[in-house]
Amino acid sequence: MKKKLRIIFVWTLISLMLQYGAYSFMNNQVQKVMVPSENTEPITLQLKTTIPGVDLANIQISYAKDYLAYTEDGTLKVFNLTSKKVVFEKKSPSANDKKLGILTYQWLPDRSTLLYFYAKENPTPFTYVTVYPPKTTVQTPIKPVTPVEPKTEDPNQKIDKEVPKIVPKIVPVEPKTEKRYGNPQITELYSLELPNSDEDTAPDDRFNRTIDEFPAGGKIQEVVVSTTTNLIYLTLKNGLAQTLMEIDIMKNVSTLNKSGETIDDMSASDRYGTLFINSKVGTTHQVTALKSAKRQIISKNANDRILGIREGKVFIGEVQNNQLVKIKTTTDLAEMTNNPTLKTEWEGSIPFDDNVRKLIGAEGQIIVYDHQKANIIVAGKLQEVQLHGDENYISVDGAELIQLTKEGTSTLVELQALKGTTK
């Protein structure tokens, strides 16, 4: 009996070990797809190509550096840098209304997928509804019946006289048709899935959802995406009002901002989906972390601004008189706490106004640049790189420089590694 139990125990142990091994292998494969390794070397290309047109705007390069997205005369276009041709176009539904069409777009940071928001006129901005008002009741008196005189001459006999009766009568009221107004604009979220650039396959333009909460004429100021949590955050300006929206994987839309709060910049954690914002309420300016409805104050310094998040670090810059004078960091945690310790990584002075763009590269470098020069801070040291071309853009991983030069009716696009531009 003991021998049989021993055999059963051994085979059970072997079965569990095999199941655990298979589970670990499958889990690792899923993790490779869902959460790309942070140690992956950024992709860089060196090429030149010509794109028809000279009024290219909002240049954005894909994760694999093989597609370029831009707008031209209100039309969203995606250019395949391998085949050197436009492979996707999305025109505005109106040539006159500039508020319709492409609102904004952004590549996902880990694959060749372009998210974009598209607005069009609602063909049925109102509906007709039949309204039934309450029925009216009218009190109608009924004439009394004339009493009959008794035939007897008995003086003690009483004559019954009927009192007029009031009988309620319901008078029907005709129903009315009323016009009910809805949102005159339909705002939709799409994801454009691009194939490998060497494949002759059409992109997959997928409709995701209609955002009913989006006001007509609203302007998207900024979009950030956390791919690990599948959360999309966007700031929306409508007149003087600003709204911070969160869209989750189930396509639910939530509003996160406080009443009267202004948000001038934000960044999402690439690990936990926490949103870090520059929050201003009245005269109070703070860097705040949001996770669902929970808020934590990261910095109460009115001069501090969120710069970005990369590989477990939250980067905060101190800005005085349009100059970035200090860069501080704190650890990106699953649950942030109020007033965490901020470590100073760099001190100096570089221009930091509305004309500059900033990003945190894949190697932790802080890049602040305009169309003429890039200031790159690595390991506490500042490096200045002069940029050439009429317009210059840097990929979100900080590795690739995209230079645009107008040539007649076309634009010359040159790609090269950013570090290779140093002289």
Short mmCIF file of C-alpha atoms in Angstrom, two decimals:
data_model
loop_
_atom_site.label_atom_id
_atom_site.label_comp_id
_atom_site.label_asym_id
_atom_site.label_seq_id
_atom_site.Cartn_x
_atom_site.Cartn_y
_atom_site.Cartn_z
CA MET A 1 0.00 0.00 0.00
CA LYS A 2 2.84 2.37 0.87
CA LYS A 3 4.53 1.58 -2.45
CA LYS A 4 1.34 2.50 -4.37
CA LEU A 5 0.99 5.77 -2.45
CA ARG A 6 4.65 6.57 -3.16
CA ILE A 7 4.13 5.96 -6.89
CA ILE A 8 1.00 8.15 -6.92
CA PHE A 9 2.85 10.92 -5.08
CA VAL A 10 5.82 10.83 -7.49
CA TRP A 11 3.62 10.97 -10.59
CA THR A 12 1.52 13.75 -9.09
CA LEU A 13 4.69 15.75 -8.39
CA ILE A 14 5.95 15.18 -11.95
CA SER A 15 2.59 16.29 -13.36
CA LEU A 16 2.62 19.48 -11.30
CA MET A 17 6.18 20.27 -12.40
CA LEU A 18 5.25 19.81 -16.06
CA GLN A 19 2.16 22.00 -15.66
CA TYR A 20 4.20 24.70 -13.94
CA GLY A 21 6.83 24.61 -16.68
CA ALA A 22 4.20 24.92 -19.42
CA TYR A 23 2.47 27.74 -17.57
CA SER A 24 5.76 29.64 -17.08
CA PHE A 25 6.63 29.30 -20.77
CA MET A 26 3.21 30.56 -21.88
CA ASN A 27 3.30 33.42 -19.38
CA ASN A 28 6.74 34.54 -20.62
CA GLN A 29 5.54 34.50 -24.22
CA VAL A 30 2.48 36.59 -23.34
CA GLN A 31 4.64 39.03 -21.38
CA LYS A 32 6.90 39.50 -24.41
CA VAL A 33 3.89 40.52 -26.48
CA MET A 34 2.01 42.59 -23.90
CA VAL A 35 4.97 44.25 -22.18
CA PRO A 36 8.01 44.62 -24.44
CA SER A 37 11.34 44.43 -22.67
CA GLU A 38 12.66 47.76 -21.43
CA ASN A 39 16.17 46.62 -22.36
CA THR A 40 15.31 46.39 -26.05
CA GLU A 41 17.66 48.60 -28.05
CA PRO A 42 15.79 51.44 -29.80
CA ILE A 43 15.37 50.99 -33.55
CA THR A 44 17.23 53.53 -35.69
CA LEU A 45 17.29 53.93 -39.46
CA GLN A 46 19.31 56.01 -41.86
CA LEU A 47 17.49 56.88 -45.08
CA LYS A 48 16.33 59.66 -47.34
CA THR A 49 13.04 59.90 -49.18
CA THR A 50 10.82 62.50 -50.80
CA ILE A 51 7.17 63.05 -49.87
CA PRO A 52 4.86 64.99 -52.22
CA GLY A 53 3.66 68.26 -50.67
CA VAL A 54 5.26 71.00 -48.59
CA ASP A 55 2.63 71.74 -45.95
CA LEU A 56 3.23 68.66 -43.80
CA ALA A 57 2.26 69.11 -40.15
CA ASN A 58 2.35 67.15 -36.88
CA ILE A 59 5.05 64.71 -38.03
CA GLN A 60 5.08 61.46 -36.03
CA ILE A 61 7.15 58.34 -36.69
CA SER A 62 6.06 54.82 -35.78
CA TYR A 63 7.63 52.56 -33.17
CA ALA A 64 9.59 50.56 -35.81
CA LYS A 65 10.58 53.79 -37.66
CA ASP A 66 9.06 52.53 -40.90
CA TYR A 67 5.89 54.65 -41.09
CA LEU A 68 5.48 58.41 -40.94
CA ALA A 69 2.13 59.97 -40.01
CA TYR A 70 1.33 63.60 -40.84
CA THR A 71 -1.50 65.91 -41.90
CA GLU A 72 -1.73 67.87 -45.12
CA ASP A 73 -4.60 70.29 -45.78
CA GLY A 74 -6.70 68.63 -43.08
CA THR A 75 -6.10 65.08 -44.37
CA LEU A 76 -4.35 62.45 -42.23
CA LYS A 77 -1.75 60.55 -44.26
CA VAL A 78 0.54 57.62 -43.43
CA PHE A 79 3.68 57.23 -45.54
CA ASN A 80 5.47 53.88 -45.82
CA LEU A 81 9.19 54.67 -45.59
CA THR A 82 10.11 51.25 -47.01
CA SER A 83 7.95 51.28 -50.12
CA LYS A 84 8.11 55.11 -50.25
CA LYS A 85 4.42 55.70 -50.85
CA VAL A 86 1.30 56.89 -49.02
CA VAL A 87 -0.60 53.82 -47.81
CA PHE A 88 -3.45 55.50 -45.90
CA GLU A 89 -5.50 58.69 -46.14
CA LYS A 90 -8.38 59.98 -44.03
CA LYS A 91 -9.98 63.14 -45.35
CA SER A 92 -12.13 65.62 -43.45
CA PRO A 93 -15.89 65.19 -44.02
CA SER A 94 -16.20 68.94 -44.58
CA ALA A 95 -14.12 71.34 -46.66
CA ASN A 96 -15.49 74.36 -44.79
CA ASP A 97 -15.83 73.33 -41.14
CA LYS A 98 -12.29 73.15 -39.72
CA LYS A 99 -13.60 71.70 -36.46
CA LEU A 100 -14.47 68.43 -38.19
CA GLY A 101 -12.16 65.70 -39.42
CA ILE A 102 -8.95 64.57 -37.71
CA LEU A 103 -8.73 65.98 -34.18
CA THR A 104 -5.46 64.35 -33.14
CA TYR A 105 -3.48 61.13 -33.52
CA GLN A 106 -0.67 59.24 -31.85
CA TRP A 107 1.36 56.10 -32.41
CA LEU A 108 1.33 53.47 -29.71
CA PRO A 109 4.82 53.34 -28.24
CA ASP A 110 5.29 49.57 -28.64
CA ARG A 111 3.85 48.64 -32.04
CA SER A 112 2.80 50.00 -35.43
CA THR A 113 -0.67 51.11 -34.40
CA LEU A 114 -1.92 54.66 -34.85
CA LEU A 115 -4.75 55.91 -32.64
CA TYR A 116 -6.75 58.82 -34.01
CA PHE A 117 -9.86 60.81 -33.12
CA TYR A 118 -12.25 61.78 -35.91
CA ALA A 119 -15.18 64.22 -35.79
CA LYS A 120 -18.07 64.39 -38.24
CA GLU A 121 -21.44 66.09 -38.42
CA ASN A 122 -24.33 64.25 -36.81
CA PRO A 123 -26.85 63.52 -39.61
CA THR A 124 -29.65 63.43 -37.02
CA PRO A 125 -28.79 66.10 -34.45
CA PHE A 126 -32.38 66.10 -33.24
CA THR A 127 -35.34 63.73 -32.98
CA TYR A 128 -39.08 64.17 -32.75
CA VAL A 129 -40.76 62.83 -29.64
CA THR A 130 -44.50 62.41 -29.08
CA VAL A 131 -45.51 63.94 -25.77
CA TYR A 132 -48.76 62.95 -24.11
CA PRO A 133 -49.95 65.67 -21.68
CA PRO A 134 -52.01 64.66 -18.65
CA LYS A 135 -55.73 64.15 -19.29
CA THR A 136 -58.05 67.00 -18.26
CA THR A 137 -61.01 66.33 -15.96
CA VAL A 138 -64.09 68.55 -16.27
CA GLN A 139 -66.80 68.65 -13.59
CA THR A 140 -70.17 68.46 -15.40
CA PRO A 141 -73.40 69.07 -13.41
CA ILE A 142 -76.46 66.91 -14.22
CA LYS A 143 -79.88 68.59 -14.05
CA PRO A 144 -82.11 67.21 -11.29
CA VAL A 145 -85.28 65.34 -12.14
CA THR A 146 -88.50 67.21 -11.32
CA PRO A 147 -90.14 65.42 -8.40
CA VAL A 148 -93.57 63.87 -8.88
CA GLU A 149 -96.30 65.16 -6.59
CA PRO A 150 -97.81 62.38 -4.51
CA LYS A 151 -101.43 61.52 -5.18
CA THR A 152 -102.20 61.18 -1.50
CA GLU A 153 -103.56 64.07 0.50
CA ASP A 154 -101.69 63.02 3.61
CA PRO A 155 -100.23 66.27 4.96
CA ASN A 156 -97.47 64.37 6.79
CA GLN A 157 -96.06 62.82 3.60
CA LYS A 158 -92.72 64.42 2.54
CA ILE A 159 -91.84 65.22 -1.01
CA ASP A 160 -88.26 64.15 -1.99
CA LYS A 161 -86.50 66.81 -3.99
CA GLU A 162 -83.33 65.65 -5.77
CA VAL A 163 -80.15 67.74 -5.43
CA PRO A 164 -78.21 68.39 -8.69
CA LYS A 165 -75.35 65.88 -9.07
CA ILE A 166 -71.82 66.73 -10.24
CA VAL A 167 -70.33 64.02 -12.48
CA PRO A 168 -66.60 64.21 -13.47
CA LYS A 169 -65.98 63.90 -17.18
CA ILE A 170 -62.54 63.14 -18.65
CA VAL A 171 -61.81 65.24 -21.68
CA PRO A 172 -59.08 63.74 -23.95
CA VAL A 173 -56.15 66.02 -24.92
CA GLU A 174 -54.41 65.65 -28.23
CA PRO A 175 -50.68 64.59 -28.04
CA LYS A 176 -48.00 67.02 -29.21
CA THR A 177 -44.77 66.44 -31.15
CA GLU A 178 -41.68 68.07 -29.68
CA LYS A 179 -38.13 68.39 -31.07
CA ARG A 180 -35.34 67.07 -28.83
CA TYR A 181 -31.78 68.16 -29.60
CA GLY A 182 -28.69 65.97 -29.16
CA ASN A 183 -24.97 66.46 -29.91
CA PRO A 184 -24.57 67.98 -33.42
CA GLN A 185 -21.16 66.30 -33.67
CA ILE A 186 -20.17 62.62 -33.67
CA THR A 187 -16.67 61.99 -32.31
CA GLU A 188 -15.09 58.59 -32.93
CA LEU A 189 -11.94 56.79 -31.83
CA TYR A 190 -10.13 54.60 -34.39
CA SER A 191 -7.04 52.40 -34.32
CA LEU A 192 -5.12 52.00 -37.56
CA GLU A 193 -3.21 48.71 -37.59
CA LEU A 194 -0.26 48.79 -40.00
CA PRO A 195 1.31 45.58 -41.41
CA ASN A 196 5.05 45.03 -41.74
CA SER A 197 6.31 47.77 -44.03
CA ASP A 198 7.65 45.25 -46.56
CA GLU A 199 4.22 43.64 -46.97
CA ASP A 200 1.77 44.69 -49.65
CA THR A 201 -1.21 44.55 -47.29
CA ALA A 202 -3.73 47.31 -46.73
CA PRO A 203 -3.85 48.83 -43.22
CA ASP A 204 -6.70 47.73 -40.97
CA ASP A 205 -8.70 50.83 -40.06
CA ARG A 206 -10.70 49.78 -36.99
CA PHE A 207 -13.53 51.74 -35.43
CA ASN A 208 -13.32 51.51 -31.64
CA ARG A 209 -16.09 53.60 -30.17
CA THR A 210 -18.12 56.80 -30.27
CA ILE A 211 -17.35 59.25 -27.47
CA ASP A 212 -20.75 60.66 -26.60
CA GLU A 213 -19.30 62.91 -23.89
CA PHE A 214 -17.22 64.84 -26.43
CA PRO A 215 -18.68 68.35 -26.95
CA ALA A 216 -19.12 69.76 -30.46
CA GLY A 217 -16.16 71.93 -31.43
CA GLY A 218 -14.04 70.62 -28.57
CA LYS A 219 -10.26 70.64 -29.08
CA ILE A 220 -7.97 67.86 -27.88
CA GLN A 221 -4.91 69.46 -26.32
CA GLU A 222 -2.91 66.37 -25.39
CA VAL A 223 -3.15 62.57 -25.49
CA VAL A 224 -1.06 60.11 -23.48
CA VAL A 225 -1.30 56.32 -23.55
CA SER A 226 -0.30 53.66 -21.02
CA THR A 227 0.02 50.47 -23.06
CA THR A 228 0.50 48.17 -20.06
CA THR A 229 -2.88 49.18 -18.61
CA ASN A 230 -4.59 50.05 -21.93
CA LEU A 231 -5.58 53.46 -20.61
CA ILE A 232 -5.91 56.55 -22.79
CA TYR A 233 -5.88 59.99 -21.19
CA LEU A 234 -6.75 63.20 -23.00
CA THR A 235 -7.26 66.84 -22.09
CA LEU A 236 -10.15 68.48 -23.90
CA LYS A 237 -10.70 72.24 -24.25
CA ASN A 238 -14.18 73.58 -25.01
CA GLY A 239 -14.39 77.36 -24.79
CA LEU A 240 -13.01 78.26 -21.37
CA ALA A 241 -13.74 74.83 -19.88
CA GLN A 242 -11.19 72.02 -19.75
CA THR A 243 -11.91 68.33 -19.16
CA LEU A 244 -9.53 65.47 -18.35
CA MET A 245 -10.89 62.19 -19.75
CA GLU A 246 -9.84 58.59 -19.16
CA ILE A 247 -10.79 55.84 -21.65
CA ASP A 248 -10.17 52.27 -20.48
CA ILE A 249 -9.94 48.94 -22.29
CA MET A 250 -13.69 48.44 -21.89
CA LYS A 251 -14.16 51.77 -23.70
CA ASN A 252 -15.61 53.43 -20.61
CA VAL A 253 -15.09 57.18 -20.37
CA SER A 254 -14.45 58.90 -17.02
CA THR A 255 -13.86 62.53 -16.09
CA LEU A 256 -10.96 62.98 -13.65
CA ASN A 257 -10.36 66.70 -13.28
CA LYS A 258 -11.57 68.88 -10.42
CA SER A 259 -13.93 71.78 -10.90
CA GLY A 260 -11.95 74.84 -12.03
CA GLU A 261 -8.75 72.82 -12.52
CA THR A 262 -6.39 73.66 -15.39
CA ILE A 263 -3.96 71.02 -16.71
CA ASP A 264 -1.13 72.25 -18.94
CA ASP A 265 0.83 69.00 -19.31
CA MET A 266 0.65 65.34 -18.32
CA SER A 267 2.42 61.98 -18.62
CA ALA A 268 1.29 58.40 -17.96
CA SER A 269 3.30 55.72 -16.19
CA ASP A 270 4.51 53.03 -18.59
CA ARG A 271 4.26 50.49 -15.77
CA TYR A 272 1.22 51.22 -13.63
CA GLY A 273 -0.92 53.60 -15.69
CA THR A 274 -0.72 56.35 -13.05
CA LEU A 275 -1.29 59.77 -14.60
CA PHE A 276 0.97 62.65 -13.54
CA ILE A 277 -0.32 66.16 -14.28
CA ASN A 278 0.61 69.80 -13.85
CA SER A 279 -2.45 70.89 -11.90
CA LYS A 280 -3.47 74.49 -11.33
CA VAL A 281 -6.49 75.42 -9.20
CA GLY A 282 -6.72 79.14 -8.54
CA THR A 283 -3.22 80.24 -7.54
CA THR A 284 -2.12 76.76 -6.44
CA HIS A 285 0.14 74.94 -8.92
CA GLN A 286 1.17 71.35 -8.10
CA VAL A 287 2.43 68.16 -9.70
CA THR A 288 -0.23 65.58 -8.91
CA ALA A 289 -0.54 61.82 -9.45
CA LEU A 290 -3.96 60.37 -10.34
CA LYS A 291 -5.01 56.74 -10.24
CA SER A 292 -8.75 56.36 -10.75
CA ALA A 293 -10.28 58.80 -8.26
CA LYS A 294 -7.27 58.77 -5.90
CA ARG A 295 -4.91 61.77 -5.91
CA GLN A 296 -1.45 62.22 -4.43
CA ILE A 297 0.58 65.45 -4.34
CA ILE A 298 4.04 64.79 -5.81
CA SER A 299 5.37 68.36 -5.54
CA LYS A 300 3.92 71.53 -4.02
CA ASN A 301 6.62 73.67 -5.64
CA ALA A 302 4.76 76.07 -7.94
CA ASN A 303 7.71 76.03 -10.37
CA ASP A 304 7.81 72.26 -10.80
CA ARG A 305 6.53 70.61 -14.00
CA ILE A 306 6.14 66.97 -15.04
CA LEU A 307 8.64 66.12 -17.80
CA GLY A 308 7.93 62.44 -18.35
CA ILE A 309 8.26 58.89 -17.03
CA ARG A 310 10.62 56.17 -18.15
CA GLU A 311 11.79 52.83 -16.68
CA GLY A 312 10.56 53.38 -13.15
CA LYS A 313 11.53 57.05 -12.84
CA VAL A 314 9.29 60.12 -12.72
CA PHE A 315 11.11 63.18 -14.09
CA ILE A 316 10.17 66.61 -12.75
CA GLY A 317 11.65 69.87 -14.00
CA GLU A 318 11.87 73.15 -12.12
CA VAL A 319 11.15 76.08 -14.44
CA GLN A 320 11.90 79.71 -13.61
CA ASN A 321 11.48 82.62 -16.06
CA ASN A 322 11.09 80.24 -19.02
CA GLN A 323 14.34 78.46 -18.14
CA LEU A 324 14.67 74.83 -17.04
CA VAL A 325 17.03 75.14 -14.06
CA LYS A 326 16.74 71.79 -12.31
CA ILE A 327 15.69 68.19 -13.01
CA LYS A 328 14.50 65.99 -10.15
CA THR A 329 13.31 62.38 -10.04
CA THR A 330 11.28 60.09 -7.83
CA THR A 331 10.46 56.40 -8.09
CA ASP A 332 7.42 55.38 -10.12
CA LEU A 333 5.46 53.18 -7.69
CA ALA A 334 2.27 51.17 -8.03
CA GLU A 335 0.86 53.27 -5.19
CA MET A 336 2.32 56.78 -5.00
CA THR A 337 2.41 58.65 -1.69
CA ASN A 338 2.12 62.34 -0.89
CA ASN A 339 5.31 64.43 -1.05
CA PRO A 340 7.80 61.69 -2.03
CA THR A 341 11.52 62.37 -1.87
CA LEU A 342 12.81 64.14 -4.99
CA LYS A 343 16.41 63.51 -6.05
CA THR A 344 18.21 66.26 -7.99
CA GLU A 345 19.72 64.82 -11.20
CA TRP A 346 20.88 68.01 -12.95
CA GLU A 347 21.16 71.78 -12.44
CA GLY A 348 21.80 74.42 -15.09
CA SER A 349 19.81 76.62 -17.45
CA ILE A 350 18.24 75.87 -20.84
CA PRO A 351 15.29 77.57 -22.64
CA PHE A 352 11.93 76.09 -21.73
CA ASP A 353 8.99 78.00 -23.20
CA ASP A 354 5.93 77.20 -25.33
CA ASN A 355 8.10 76.69 -28.44
CA VAL A 356 10.09 73.71 -27.11
CA ARG A 357 9.18 70.05 -26.97
CA LYS A 358 10.47 67.60 -24.39
CA LEU A 359 10.69 63.85 -23.94
CA ILE A 360 12.44 61.18 -21.91
CA GLY A 361 14.40 58.84 -24.16
CA ALA A 362 14.68 55.05 -23.90
CA GLU A 363 18.08 55.40 -22.22
CA GLY A 364 16.81 57.85 -19.63
CA GLN A 365 18.10 60.94 -21.45
CA ILE A 366 16.11 64.15 -21.10
CA ILE A 367 15.68 65.93 -24.44
CA VAL A 368 14.40 69.50 -24.76
CA TYR A 369 14.43 70.77 -28.34
CA ASP A 370 13.03 73.09 -30.99
CA HIS A 371 13.60 73.13 -34.76
CA GLN A 372 17.13 74.50 -34.42
CA LYS A 373 18.75 72.81 -31.43
CA ALA A 374 18.38 69.84 -29.11
CA ASN A 375 19.51 69.99 -25.49
CA ILE A 376 20.24 66.47 -24.27
CA ILE A 377 20.92 65.73 -20.60
CA VAL A 378 22.55 62.36 -19.93
CA ALA A 379 23.87 61.28 -16.52
CA GLY A 380 23.76 64.85 -15.26
CA LYS A 381 25.67 66.32 -18.20
CA LEU A 382 24.29 68.65 -20.88
CA GLN A 383 25.01 68.14 -24.55
CA GLU A 384 23.89 70.56 -27.27
CA VAL A 385 23.14 69.25 -30.77
CA GLN A 386 22.56 71.63 -33.68
CA LEU A 387 19.76 70.46 -35.97
CA HIS A 388 19.60 70.97 -39.72
CA GLY A 389 16.64 71.17 -42.07
CA ASP A 390 13.63 73.46 -42.14
CA GLU A 391 11.87 71.40 -39.48
CA ASN A 392 13.21 68.78 -37.09
CA TYR A 393 11.45 66.12 -35.05
CA ILE A 394 12.69 63.47 -32.62
CA SER A 395 11.08 60.08 -32.07
CA VAL A 396 9.45 59.42 -28.69
CA ASP A 397 12.27 57.04 -27.70
CA GLY A 398 14.82 59.80 -28.29
CA ALA A 399 16.79 57.71 -30.78
CA GLU A 400 15.76 58.96 -34.23
CA LEU A 401 16.03 62.42 -35.77
CA ILE A 402 13.60 63.27 -38.57
CA GLN A 403 14.71 66.26 -40.68
CA LEU A 404 12.38 67.91 -43.17
CA THR A 405 13.59 70.20 -45.97
CA LYS A 406 11.25 71.77 -48.53
CA GLU A 407 12.26 71.25 -52.16
CA GLY A 408 9.89 72.85 -54.66
CA THR A 409 6.53 71.09 -54.33
CA SER A 410 7.96 68.22 -52.29
CA THR A 411 9.57 67.65 -48.90
CA LEU A 412 12.87 65.82 -48.42
CA VAL A 413 12.74 63.60 -45.34
CA GLU A 414 16.00 62.39 -43.83
CA LEU A 415 16.22 59.91 -40.96
CA GLN A 416 19.29 59.30 -38.86
CA ALA A 417 20.28 58.38 -35.31
CA LEU A 418 20.15 61.44 -33.08
CA LYS A 419 23.51 60.76 -31.43
CA GLY A 420 25.11 60.69 -34.89
CA THR A 421 24.33 64.38 -35.46
CA THR A 422 26.78 65.64 -32.86
CA LYS A 423 29.64 67.71 -34.27
#
